[in-house]
mmCIF file of C-alpha atoms and ligand atoms in Angstrom:
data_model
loop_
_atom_site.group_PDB
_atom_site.id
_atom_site.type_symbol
_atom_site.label_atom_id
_atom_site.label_comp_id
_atom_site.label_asym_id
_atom_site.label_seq_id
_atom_site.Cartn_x
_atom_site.Cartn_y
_atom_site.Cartn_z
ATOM 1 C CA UNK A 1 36.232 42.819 24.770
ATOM 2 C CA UNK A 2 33.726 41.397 27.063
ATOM 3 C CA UNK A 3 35.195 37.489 28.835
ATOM 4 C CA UNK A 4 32.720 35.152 28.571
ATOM 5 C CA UNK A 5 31.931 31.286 29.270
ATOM 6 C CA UNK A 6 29.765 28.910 26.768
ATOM 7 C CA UNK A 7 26.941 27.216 29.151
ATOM 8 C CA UNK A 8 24.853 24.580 27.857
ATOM 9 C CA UNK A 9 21.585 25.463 29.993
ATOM 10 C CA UNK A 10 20.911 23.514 33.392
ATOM 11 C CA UNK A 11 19.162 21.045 31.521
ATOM 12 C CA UNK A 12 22.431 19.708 29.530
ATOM 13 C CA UNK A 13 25.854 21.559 31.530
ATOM 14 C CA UNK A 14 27.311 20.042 34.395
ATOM 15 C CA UNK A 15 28.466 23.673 34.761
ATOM 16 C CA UNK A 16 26.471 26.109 36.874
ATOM 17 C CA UNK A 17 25.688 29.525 36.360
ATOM 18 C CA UNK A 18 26.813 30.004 40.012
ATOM 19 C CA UNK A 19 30.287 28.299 38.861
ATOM 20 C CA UNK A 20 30.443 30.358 36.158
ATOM 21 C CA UNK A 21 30.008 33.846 37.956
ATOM 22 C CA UNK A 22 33.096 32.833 40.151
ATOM 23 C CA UNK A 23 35.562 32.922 37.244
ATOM 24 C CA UNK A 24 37.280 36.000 37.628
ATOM 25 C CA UNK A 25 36.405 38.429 34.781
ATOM 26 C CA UNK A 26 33.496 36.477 33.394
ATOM 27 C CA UNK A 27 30.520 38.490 32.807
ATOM 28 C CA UNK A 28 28.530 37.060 30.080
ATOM 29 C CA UNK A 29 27.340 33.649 28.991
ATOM 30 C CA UNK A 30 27.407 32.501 25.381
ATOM 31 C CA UNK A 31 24.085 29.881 25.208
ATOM 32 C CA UNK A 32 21.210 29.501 22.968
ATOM 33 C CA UNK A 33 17.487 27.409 23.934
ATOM 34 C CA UNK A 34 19.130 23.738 23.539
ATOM 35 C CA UNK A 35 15.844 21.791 23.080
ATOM 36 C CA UNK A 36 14.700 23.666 19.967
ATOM 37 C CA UNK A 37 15.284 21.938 16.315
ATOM 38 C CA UNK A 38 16.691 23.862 13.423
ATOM 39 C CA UNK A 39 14.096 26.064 11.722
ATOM 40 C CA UNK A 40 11.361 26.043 14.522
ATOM 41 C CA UNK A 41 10.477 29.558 15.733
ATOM 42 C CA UNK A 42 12.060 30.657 19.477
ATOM 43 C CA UNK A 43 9.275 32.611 21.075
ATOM 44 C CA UNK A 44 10.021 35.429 23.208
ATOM 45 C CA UNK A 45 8.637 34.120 26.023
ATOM 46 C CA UNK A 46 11.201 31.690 25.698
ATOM 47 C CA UNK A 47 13.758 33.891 25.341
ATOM 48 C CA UNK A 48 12.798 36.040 28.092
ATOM 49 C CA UNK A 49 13.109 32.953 30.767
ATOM 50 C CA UNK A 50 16.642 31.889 29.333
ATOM 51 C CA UNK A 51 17.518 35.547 29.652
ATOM 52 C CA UNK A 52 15.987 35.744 33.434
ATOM 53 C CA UNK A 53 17.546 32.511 34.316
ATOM 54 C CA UNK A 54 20.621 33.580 33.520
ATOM 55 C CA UNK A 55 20.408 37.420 35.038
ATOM 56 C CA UNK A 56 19.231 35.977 38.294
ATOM 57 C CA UNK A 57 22.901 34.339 38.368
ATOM 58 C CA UNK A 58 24.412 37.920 38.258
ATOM 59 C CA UNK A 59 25.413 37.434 34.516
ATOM 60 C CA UNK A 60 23.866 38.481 31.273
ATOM 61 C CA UNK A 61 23.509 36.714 27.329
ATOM 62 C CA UNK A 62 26.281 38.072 25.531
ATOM 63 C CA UNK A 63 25.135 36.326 22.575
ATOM 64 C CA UNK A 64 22.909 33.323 20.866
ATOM 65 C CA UNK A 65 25.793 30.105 19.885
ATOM 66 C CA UNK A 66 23.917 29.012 17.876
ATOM 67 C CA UNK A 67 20.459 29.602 16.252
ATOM 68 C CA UNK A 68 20.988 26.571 13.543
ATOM 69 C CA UNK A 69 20.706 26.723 9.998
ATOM 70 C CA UNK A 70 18.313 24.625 8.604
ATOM 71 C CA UNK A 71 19.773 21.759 5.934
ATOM 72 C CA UNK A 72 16.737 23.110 3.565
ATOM 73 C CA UNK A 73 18.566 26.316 3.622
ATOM 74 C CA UNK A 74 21.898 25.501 3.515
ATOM 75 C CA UNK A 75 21.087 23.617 0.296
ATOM 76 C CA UNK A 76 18.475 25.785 -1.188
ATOM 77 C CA UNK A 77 15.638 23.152 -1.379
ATOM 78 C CA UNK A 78 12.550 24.333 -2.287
ATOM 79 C CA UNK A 79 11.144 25.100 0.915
ATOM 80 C CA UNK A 80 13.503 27.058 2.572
ATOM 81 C CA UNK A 81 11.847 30.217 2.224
ATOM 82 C CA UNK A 82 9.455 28.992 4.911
ATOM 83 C CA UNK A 83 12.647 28.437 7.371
ATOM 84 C CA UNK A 84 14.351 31.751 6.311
ATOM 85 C CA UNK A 85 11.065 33.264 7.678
ATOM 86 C CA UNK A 86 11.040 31.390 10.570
ATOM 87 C CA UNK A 87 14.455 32.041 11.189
ATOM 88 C CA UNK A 88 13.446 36.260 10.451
ATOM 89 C CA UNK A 89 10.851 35.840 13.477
ATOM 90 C CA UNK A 90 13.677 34.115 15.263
ATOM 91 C CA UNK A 91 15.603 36.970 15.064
ATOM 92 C CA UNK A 92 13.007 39.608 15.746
ATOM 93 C CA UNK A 93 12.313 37.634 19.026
ATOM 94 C CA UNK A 94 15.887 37.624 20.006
ATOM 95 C CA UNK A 95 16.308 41.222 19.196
ATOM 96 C CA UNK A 96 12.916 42.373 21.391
ATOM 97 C CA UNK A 97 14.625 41.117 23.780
ATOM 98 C CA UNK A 98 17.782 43.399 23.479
ATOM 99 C CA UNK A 99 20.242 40.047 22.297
ATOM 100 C CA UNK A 100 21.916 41.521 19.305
ATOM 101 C CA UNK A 101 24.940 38.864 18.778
ATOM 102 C CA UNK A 102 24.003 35.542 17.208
ATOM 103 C CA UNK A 103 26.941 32.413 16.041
ATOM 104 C CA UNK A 104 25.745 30.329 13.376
ATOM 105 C CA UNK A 105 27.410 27.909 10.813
ATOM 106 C CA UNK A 106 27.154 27.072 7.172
ATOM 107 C CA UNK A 107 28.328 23.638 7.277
ATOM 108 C CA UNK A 108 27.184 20.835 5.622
ATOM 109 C CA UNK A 109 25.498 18.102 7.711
ATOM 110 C CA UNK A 110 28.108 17.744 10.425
ATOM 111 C CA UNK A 111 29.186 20.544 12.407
ATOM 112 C CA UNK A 112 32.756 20.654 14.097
ATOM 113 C CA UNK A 113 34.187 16.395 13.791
ATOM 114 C CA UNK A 114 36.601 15.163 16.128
ATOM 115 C CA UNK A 115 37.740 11.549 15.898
ATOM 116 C CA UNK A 116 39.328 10.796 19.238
ATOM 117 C CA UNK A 117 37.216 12.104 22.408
ATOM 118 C CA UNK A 118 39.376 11.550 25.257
ATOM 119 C CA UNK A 119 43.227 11.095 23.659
ATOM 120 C CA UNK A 120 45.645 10.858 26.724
ATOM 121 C CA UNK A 121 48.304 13.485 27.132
ATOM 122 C CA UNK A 122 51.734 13.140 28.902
ATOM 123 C CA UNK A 123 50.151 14.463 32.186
ATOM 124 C CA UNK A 124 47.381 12.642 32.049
ATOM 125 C CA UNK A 125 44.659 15.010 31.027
ATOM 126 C CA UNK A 126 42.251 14.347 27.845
ATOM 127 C CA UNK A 127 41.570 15.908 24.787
ATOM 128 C CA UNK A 128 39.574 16.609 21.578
ATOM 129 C CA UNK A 129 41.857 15.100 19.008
ATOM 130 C CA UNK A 130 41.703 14.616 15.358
ATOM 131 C CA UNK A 131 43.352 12.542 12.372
ATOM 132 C CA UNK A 132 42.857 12.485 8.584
ATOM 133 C CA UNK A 133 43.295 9.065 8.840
ATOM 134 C CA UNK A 134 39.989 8.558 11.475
ATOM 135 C CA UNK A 135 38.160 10.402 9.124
ATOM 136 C CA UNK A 136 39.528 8.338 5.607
ATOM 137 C CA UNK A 137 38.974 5.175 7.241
ATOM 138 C CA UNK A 138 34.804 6.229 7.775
ATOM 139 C CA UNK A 139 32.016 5.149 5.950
ATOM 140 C CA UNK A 140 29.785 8.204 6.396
ATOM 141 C CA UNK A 141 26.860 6.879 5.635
ATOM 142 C CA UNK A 142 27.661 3.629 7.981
ATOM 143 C CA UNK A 143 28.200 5.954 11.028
ATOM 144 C CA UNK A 144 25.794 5.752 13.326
ATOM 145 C CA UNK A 145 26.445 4.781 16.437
ATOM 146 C CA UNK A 146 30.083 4.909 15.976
ATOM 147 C CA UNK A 147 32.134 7.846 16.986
ATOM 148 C CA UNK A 148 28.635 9.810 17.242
ATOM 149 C CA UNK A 149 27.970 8.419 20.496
ATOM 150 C CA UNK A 150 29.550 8.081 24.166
ATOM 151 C CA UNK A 151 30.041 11.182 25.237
ATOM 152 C CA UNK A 152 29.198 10.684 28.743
ATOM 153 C CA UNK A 153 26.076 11.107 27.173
ATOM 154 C CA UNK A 154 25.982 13.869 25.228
ATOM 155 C CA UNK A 155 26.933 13.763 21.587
ATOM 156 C CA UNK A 156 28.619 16.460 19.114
ATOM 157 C CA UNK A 157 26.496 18.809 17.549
ATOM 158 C CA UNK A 158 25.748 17.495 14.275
ATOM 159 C CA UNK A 159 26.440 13.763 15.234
ATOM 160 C CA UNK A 160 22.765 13.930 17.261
ATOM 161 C CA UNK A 161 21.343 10.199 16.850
ATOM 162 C CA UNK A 162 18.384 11.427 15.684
ATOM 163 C CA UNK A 163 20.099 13.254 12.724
ATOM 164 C CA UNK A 164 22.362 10.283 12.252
ATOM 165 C CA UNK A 165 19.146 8.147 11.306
ATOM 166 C CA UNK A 166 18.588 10.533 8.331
ATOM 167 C CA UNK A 167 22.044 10.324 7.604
ATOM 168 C CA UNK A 168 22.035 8.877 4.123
ATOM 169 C CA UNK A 169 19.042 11.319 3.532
ATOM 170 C CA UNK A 170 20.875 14.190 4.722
ATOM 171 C CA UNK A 171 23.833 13.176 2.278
ATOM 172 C CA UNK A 172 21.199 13.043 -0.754
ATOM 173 C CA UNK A 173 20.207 16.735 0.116
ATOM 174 C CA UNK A 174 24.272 18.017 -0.705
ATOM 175 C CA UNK A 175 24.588 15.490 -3.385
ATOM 176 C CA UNK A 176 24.255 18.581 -6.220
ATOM 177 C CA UNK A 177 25.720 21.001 -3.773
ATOM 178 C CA UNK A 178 29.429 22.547 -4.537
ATOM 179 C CA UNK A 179 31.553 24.969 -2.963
ATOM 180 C CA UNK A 180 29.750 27.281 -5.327
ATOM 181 C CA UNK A 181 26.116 26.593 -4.797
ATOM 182 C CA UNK A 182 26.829 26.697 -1.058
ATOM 183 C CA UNK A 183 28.194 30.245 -1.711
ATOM 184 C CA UNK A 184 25.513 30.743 -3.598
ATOM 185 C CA UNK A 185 22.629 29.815 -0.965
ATOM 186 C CA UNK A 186 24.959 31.516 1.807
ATOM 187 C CA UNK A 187 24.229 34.538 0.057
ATOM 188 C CA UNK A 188 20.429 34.370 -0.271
ATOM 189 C CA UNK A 189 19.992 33.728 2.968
ATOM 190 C CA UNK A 190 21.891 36.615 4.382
ATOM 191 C CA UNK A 191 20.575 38.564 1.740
ATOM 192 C CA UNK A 192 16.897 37.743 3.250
ATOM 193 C CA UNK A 193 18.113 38.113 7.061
ATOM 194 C CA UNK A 194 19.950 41.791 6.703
ATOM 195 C CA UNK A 195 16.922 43.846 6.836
ATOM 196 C CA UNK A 196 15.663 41.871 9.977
ATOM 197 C CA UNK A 197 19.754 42.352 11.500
ATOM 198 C CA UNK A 198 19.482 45.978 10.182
ATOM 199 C CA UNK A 199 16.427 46.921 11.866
ATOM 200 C CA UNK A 200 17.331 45.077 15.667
ATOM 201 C CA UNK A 201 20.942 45.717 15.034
ATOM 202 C CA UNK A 202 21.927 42.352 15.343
ATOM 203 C CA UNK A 203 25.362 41.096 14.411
ATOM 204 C CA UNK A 204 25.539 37.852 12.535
ATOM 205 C CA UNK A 205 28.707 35.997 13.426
ATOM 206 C CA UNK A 206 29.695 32.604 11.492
ATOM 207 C CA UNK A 207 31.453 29.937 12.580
ATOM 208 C CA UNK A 208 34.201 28.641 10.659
ATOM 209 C CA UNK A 209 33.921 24.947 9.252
ATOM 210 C CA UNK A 210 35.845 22.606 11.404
ATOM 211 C CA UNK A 211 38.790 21.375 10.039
ATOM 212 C CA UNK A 212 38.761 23.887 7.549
ATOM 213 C CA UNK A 213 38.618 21.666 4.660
ATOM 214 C CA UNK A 214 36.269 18.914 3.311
ATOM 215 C CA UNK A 215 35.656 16.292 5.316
ATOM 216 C CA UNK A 216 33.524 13.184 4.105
ATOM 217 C CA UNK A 217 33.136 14.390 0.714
ATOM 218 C CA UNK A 218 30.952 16.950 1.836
ATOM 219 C CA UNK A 219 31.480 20.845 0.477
ATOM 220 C CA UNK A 220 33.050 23.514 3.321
ATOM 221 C CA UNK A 221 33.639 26.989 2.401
ATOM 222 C CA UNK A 222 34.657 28.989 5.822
ATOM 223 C CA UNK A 223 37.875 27.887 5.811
ATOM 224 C CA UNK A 224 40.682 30.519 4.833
ATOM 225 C CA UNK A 225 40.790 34.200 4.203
ATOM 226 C CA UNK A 226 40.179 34.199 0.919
ATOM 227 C CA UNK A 227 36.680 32.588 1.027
ATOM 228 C CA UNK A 228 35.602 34.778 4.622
ATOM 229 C CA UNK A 229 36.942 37.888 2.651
ATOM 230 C CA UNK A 230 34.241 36.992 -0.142
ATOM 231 C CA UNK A 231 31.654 35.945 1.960
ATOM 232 C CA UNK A 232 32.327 39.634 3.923
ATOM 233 C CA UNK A 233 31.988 41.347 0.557
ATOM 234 C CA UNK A 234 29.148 39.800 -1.340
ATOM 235 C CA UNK A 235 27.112 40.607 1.514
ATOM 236 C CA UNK A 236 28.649 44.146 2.590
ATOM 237 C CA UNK A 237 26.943 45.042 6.032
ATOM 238 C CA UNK A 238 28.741 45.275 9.146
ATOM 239 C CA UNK A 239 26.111 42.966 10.265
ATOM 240 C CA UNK A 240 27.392 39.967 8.189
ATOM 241 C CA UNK A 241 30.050 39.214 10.634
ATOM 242 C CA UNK A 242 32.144 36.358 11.767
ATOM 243 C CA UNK A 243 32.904 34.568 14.910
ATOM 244 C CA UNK A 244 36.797 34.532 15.057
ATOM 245 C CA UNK A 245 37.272 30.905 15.947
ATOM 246 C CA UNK A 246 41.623 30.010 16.393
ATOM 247 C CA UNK A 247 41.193 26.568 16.708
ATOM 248 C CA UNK A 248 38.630 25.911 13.519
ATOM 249 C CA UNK A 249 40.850 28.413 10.806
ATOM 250 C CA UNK A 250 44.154 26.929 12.556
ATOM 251 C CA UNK A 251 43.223 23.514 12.029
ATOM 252 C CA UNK A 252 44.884 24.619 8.231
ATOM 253 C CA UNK A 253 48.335 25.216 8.817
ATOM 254 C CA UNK A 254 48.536 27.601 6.309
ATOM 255 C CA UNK A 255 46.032 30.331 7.409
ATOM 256 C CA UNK A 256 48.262 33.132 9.380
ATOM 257 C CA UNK A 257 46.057 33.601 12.221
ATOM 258 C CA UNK A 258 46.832 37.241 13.009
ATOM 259 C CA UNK A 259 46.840 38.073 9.514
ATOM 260 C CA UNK A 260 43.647 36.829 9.167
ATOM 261 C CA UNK A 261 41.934 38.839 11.834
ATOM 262 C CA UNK A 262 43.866 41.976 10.804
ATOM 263 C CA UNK A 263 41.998 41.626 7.314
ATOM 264 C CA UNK A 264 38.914 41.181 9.272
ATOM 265 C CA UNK A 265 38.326 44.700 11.372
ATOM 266 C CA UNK A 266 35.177 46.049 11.541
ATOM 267 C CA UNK A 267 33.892 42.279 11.074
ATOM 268 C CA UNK A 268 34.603 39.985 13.812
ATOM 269 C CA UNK A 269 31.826 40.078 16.098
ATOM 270 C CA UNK A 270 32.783 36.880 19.083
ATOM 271 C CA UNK A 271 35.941 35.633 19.564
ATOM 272 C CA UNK A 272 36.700 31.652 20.043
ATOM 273 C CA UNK A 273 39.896 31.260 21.259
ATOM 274 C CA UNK A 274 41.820 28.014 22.153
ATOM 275 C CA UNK A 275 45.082 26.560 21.026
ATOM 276 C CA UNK A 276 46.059 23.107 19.337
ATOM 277 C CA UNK A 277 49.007 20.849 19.342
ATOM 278 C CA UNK A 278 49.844 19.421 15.872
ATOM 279 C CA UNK A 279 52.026 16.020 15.586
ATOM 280 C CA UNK A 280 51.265 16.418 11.656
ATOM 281 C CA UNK A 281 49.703 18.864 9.427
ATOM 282 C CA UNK A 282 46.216 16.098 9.474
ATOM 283 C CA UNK A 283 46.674 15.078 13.393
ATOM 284 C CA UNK A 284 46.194 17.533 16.334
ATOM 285 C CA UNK A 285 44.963 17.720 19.424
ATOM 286 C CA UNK A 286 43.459 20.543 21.283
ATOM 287 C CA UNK A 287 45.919 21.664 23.837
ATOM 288 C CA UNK A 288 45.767 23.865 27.126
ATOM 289 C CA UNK A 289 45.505 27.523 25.863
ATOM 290 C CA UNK A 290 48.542 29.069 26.672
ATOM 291 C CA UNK A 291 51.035 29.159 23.941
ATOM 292 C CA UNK A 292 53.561 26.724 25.046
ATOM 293 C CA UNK A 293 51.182 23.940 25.336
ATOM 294 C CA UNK A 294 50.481 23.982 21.802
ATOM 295 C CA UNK A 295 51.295 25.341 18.260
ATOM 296 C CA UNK A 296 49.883 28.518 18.567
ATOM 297 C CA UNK A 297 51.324 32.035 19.234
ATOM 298 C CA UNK A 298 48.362 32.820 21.924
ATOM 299 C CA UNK A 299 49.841 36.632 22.095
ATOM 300 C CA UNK A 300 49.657 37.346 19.029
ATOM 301 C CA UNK A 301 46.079 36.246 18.345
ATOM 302 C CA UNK A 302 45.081 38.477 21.091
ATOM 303 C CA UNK A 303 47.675 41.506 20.144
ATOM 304 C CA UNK A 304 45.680 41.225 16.593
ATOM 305 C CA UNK A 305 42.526 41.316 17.775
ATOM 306 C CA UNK A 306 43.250 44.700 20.214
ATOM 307 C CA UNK A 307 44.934 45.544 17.429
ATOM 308 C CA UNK A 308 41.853 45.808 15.517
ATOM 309 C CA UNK A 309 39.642 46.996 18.076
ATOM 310 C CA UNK A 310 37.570 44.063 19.153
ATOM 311 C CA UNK A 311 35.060 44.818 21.684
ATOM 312 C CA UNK A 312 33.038 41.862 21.290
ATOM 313 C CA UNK A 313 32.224 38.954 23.634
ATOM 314 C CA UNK A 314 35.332 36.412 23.398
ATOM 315 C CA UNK A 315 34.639 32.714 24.864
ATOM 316 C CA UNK A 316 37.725 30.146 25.716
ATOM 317 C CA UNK A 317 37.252 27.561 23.910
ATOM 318 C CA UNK A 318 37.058 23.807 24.192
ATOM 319 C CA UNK A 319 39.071 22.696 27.480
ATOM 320 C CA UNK A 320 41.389 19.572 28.354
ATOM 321 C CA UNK A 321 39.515 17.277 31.127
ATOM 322 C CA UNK A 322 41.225 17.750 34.470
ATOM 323 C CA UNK A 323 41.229 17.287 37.746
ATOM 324 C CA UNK A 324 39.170 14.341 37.502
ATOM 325 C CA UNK A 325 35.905 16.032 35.997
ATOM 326 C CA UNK A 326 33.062 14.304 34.196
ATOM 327 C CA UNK A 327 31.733 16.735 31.663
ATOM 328 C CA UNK A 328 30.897 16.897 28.236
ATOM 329 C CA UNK A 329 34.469 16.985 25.762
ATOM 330 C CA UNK A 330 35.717 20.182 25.701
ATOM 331 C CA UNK A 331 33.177 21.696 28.017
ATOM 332 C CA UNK A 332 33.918 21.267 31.164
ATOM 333 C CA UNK A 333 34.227 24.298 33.926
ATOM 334 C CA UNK A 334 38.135 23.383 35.108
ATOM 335 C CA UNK A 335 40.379 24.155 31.820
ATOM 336 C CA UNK A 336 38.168 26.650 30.262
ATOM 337 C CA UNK A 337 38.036 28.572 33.233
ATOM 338 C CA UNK A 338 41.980 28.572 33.198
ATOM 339 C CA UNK A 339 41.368 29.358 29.822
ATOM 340 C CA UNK A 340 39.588 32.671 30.673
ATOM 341 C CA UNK A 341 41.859 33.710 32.970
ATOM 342 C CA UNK A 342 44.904 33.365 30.929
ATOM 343 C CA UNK A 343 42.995 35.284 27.924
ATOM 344 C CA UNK A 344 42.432 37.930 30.475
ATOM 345 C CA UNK A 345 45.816 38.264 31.657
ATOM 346 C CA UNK A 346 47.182 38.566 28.249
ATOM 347 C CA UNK A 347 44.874 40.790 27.358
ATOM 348 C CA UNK A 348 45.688 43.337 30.025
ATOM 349 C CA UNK A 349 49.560 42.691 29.441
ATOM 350 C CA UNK A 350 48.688 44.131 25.728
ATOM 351 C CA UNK A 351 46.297 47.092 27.211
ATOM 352 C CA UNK A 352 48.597 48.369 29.511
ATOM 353 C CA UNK A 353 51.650 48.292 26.951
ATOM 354 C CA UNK A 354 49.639 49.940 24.638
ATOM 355 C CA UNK A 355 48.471 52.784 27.017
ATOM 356 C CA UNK A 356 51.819 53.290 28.120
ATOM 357 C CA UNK A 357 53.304 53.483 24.777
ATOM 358 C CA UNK A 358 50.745 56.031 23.862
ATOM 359 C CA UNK A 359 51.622 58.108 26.687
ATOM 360 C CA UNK A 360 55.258 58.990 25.816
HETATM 361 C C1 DNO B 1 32.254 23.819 18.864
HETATM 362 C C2 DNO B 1 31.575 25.060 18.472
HETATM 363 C C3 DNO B 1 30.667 24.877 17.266
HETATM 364 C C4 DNO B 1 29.869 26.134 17.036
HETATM 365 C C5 DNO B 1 28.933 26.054 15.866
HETATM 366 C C6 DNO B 1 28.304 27.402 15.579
HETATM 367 O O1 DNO B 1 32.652 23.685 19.976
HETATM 368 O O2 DNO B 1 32.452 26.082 18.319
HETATM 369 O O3 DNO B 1 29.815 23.824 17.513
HETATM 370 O O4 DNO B 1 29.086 26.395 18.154
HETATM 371 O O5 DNO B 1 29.566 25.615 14.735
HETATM 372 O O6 DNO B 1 27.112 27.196 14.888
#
């Protein structure tokens, strides 16, 4: 497994690429070109600058999180041939250019929903936290400006105010749209993108839907083992992959997380891994990622995936806020780099237990 850091570009992160470099064991950034809309074209060019900018820091792209789905395609409208192709030359770009791991989601309308942004914990860091409750209590179509906004200026991806204007539009678009038909249109677009992955050798990687169950009404199918083990085999190609995420899939307290990636070999491409702290089964928090902190067995995630092989790029995932740092939720440079370093030390615990069992 390659360590690696999410960075926002130096337009948006308060992290550096200089910061970033200094975290022991990081090599690669996870990023993607954050001023682009779903379905426009990324032009090599493009590409190539992110890619220099970032190689000029001493690291390299480990991967694209995320090039974004179009709504047109997630819902089959008419026209979203027109974004599959653009989203083919997309691809072809990124693979010139020798990037051959790209995250994406298939969820509808919002992407990953939090309800608290900065819940206090006994020692006085913040959190990412979430409640059923939050979420009941919502209008969805009355929520803009709400929870979208104020965070320190940036907002959740998904909760963009611009995309919060269309909001009752967007809702129209997924008004016919089931778990099925989501399936459904999940399939012809992967279906249409293989040859493209095929030919650049490019390994899709989805992101599971966060929680990992229907929020708002709306439809959300990457959410247990069941449904990633169908999505896996209606598309059979090594290069329909997944993006291992703990704390999306453990949101449900009934997905075995080690099970889970066992029954995934050969198809988890990028690793997410954080931890979270459930009160109940509907109200968590994201904790600090080592095991005690939280809910999770963080050993055993990792054992599963060297278990299995992984030799992906794996990313700690959203941090507490610490020390007194002003970043974006989850993103700052202080917990996640803990985060990484933790991740690695486990990691060579297992390694080196492994080897020496193997030797005798
Ligand atoms: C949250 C992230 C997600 C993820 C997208 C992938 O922190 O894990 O926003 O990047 O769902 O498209």
């Amino acid at each position: 497994m390659e360590m690696t850091l999410r960075w926002y570009g130096s337009k948006f992160d308060t992290v550096t690429l200089e910061q970033i470099r200094q975290i022991p064991g990081v090599t690669g950034v996870i990023t993607t070109l954050y001023d682009t809309d779903p379905g426009e074209v990324w032009s090599r060019e493009r590409i190539r600058a992110l890619k220099d900018e970032v190689e000029a820091a001493g690291l390299h792209i480990s991967g694209i999180e995320s090039v974004n789905v179009h709504d047109a395609i997630k819902t089959g409208s008419a026209d979203r041939d027109k974004y599959i192709d653009n989203y083919i030359e997309t691809l072809e770009n990124l693979g010139k250019e020798d990037i051959h791991l790209v995250c994406y989601n298939f969820m509808p309308v919002f992407d990953w929903t939090r309800t608290e942004l900065a819940r206090k914990r006994p020692d006085g860091s913040t959190v990412l936290a979430y409640t059923q409750e939050a979420v009941d209590a919502l209008n969805p179509e009355d929520m803009f400006g709400s929870i979208a906004s104020d965070m320190n200026g940036t907002v959740m991806p998904g909760w963009e105010p611009e995309r919060m204007e269309h909001i009752k539009e967007l809702f129209a678009m997924y008004k016919d749209i089931d778990d099925e038909k989501l399936f459904e249109n999940l399939k012809y677009f992967l279906e249409r993108i293989m040859p493209v992955c095929n030919k650049y050798d490019i390994y899709m990687a989805i992101h599971p839907d966060d929680p990992a169950w229907s929020v708002f009404g709306l439809p959300r199918i990457i959410i247990n083992k069941e449904n990633i083990l169908r999505m896996m085999h209606m598309v059979d190609d090594p290069h329909n992959g997944v993006t291992f995420c703990s704390g999306s899939y453990g949101t449900n307290r009934e997905n075995n997380l080690p099970d889970m990636i066992r029954s995934l070999k050969g198809r988890i491409h990028f690793a997410h891994v954080r931890n979270l702290k459930f009160h109940t089964p509907t109200n968590f928090e994201e904790a600090a990622h080592l095991s005690s902190d939280g809910s999770f067995d963080m050993f055993e995630i990792m054992k599963a995936l060297y278990d299995i092989g992984f030799d992906g790029p794996i990313r700690p995932d959203h941090g507490r806020m610490i020390w007194g740092e002003k970043a974006m939720p989850g993103y700052g440079l202080y917990d996640r780099a803990l985060g990484a370093t933790y991740l690695n030390g486990l990691w060579e615990a297992i390694t080196k237990e492994e080897k020496r069992h193997e030797a005798v």
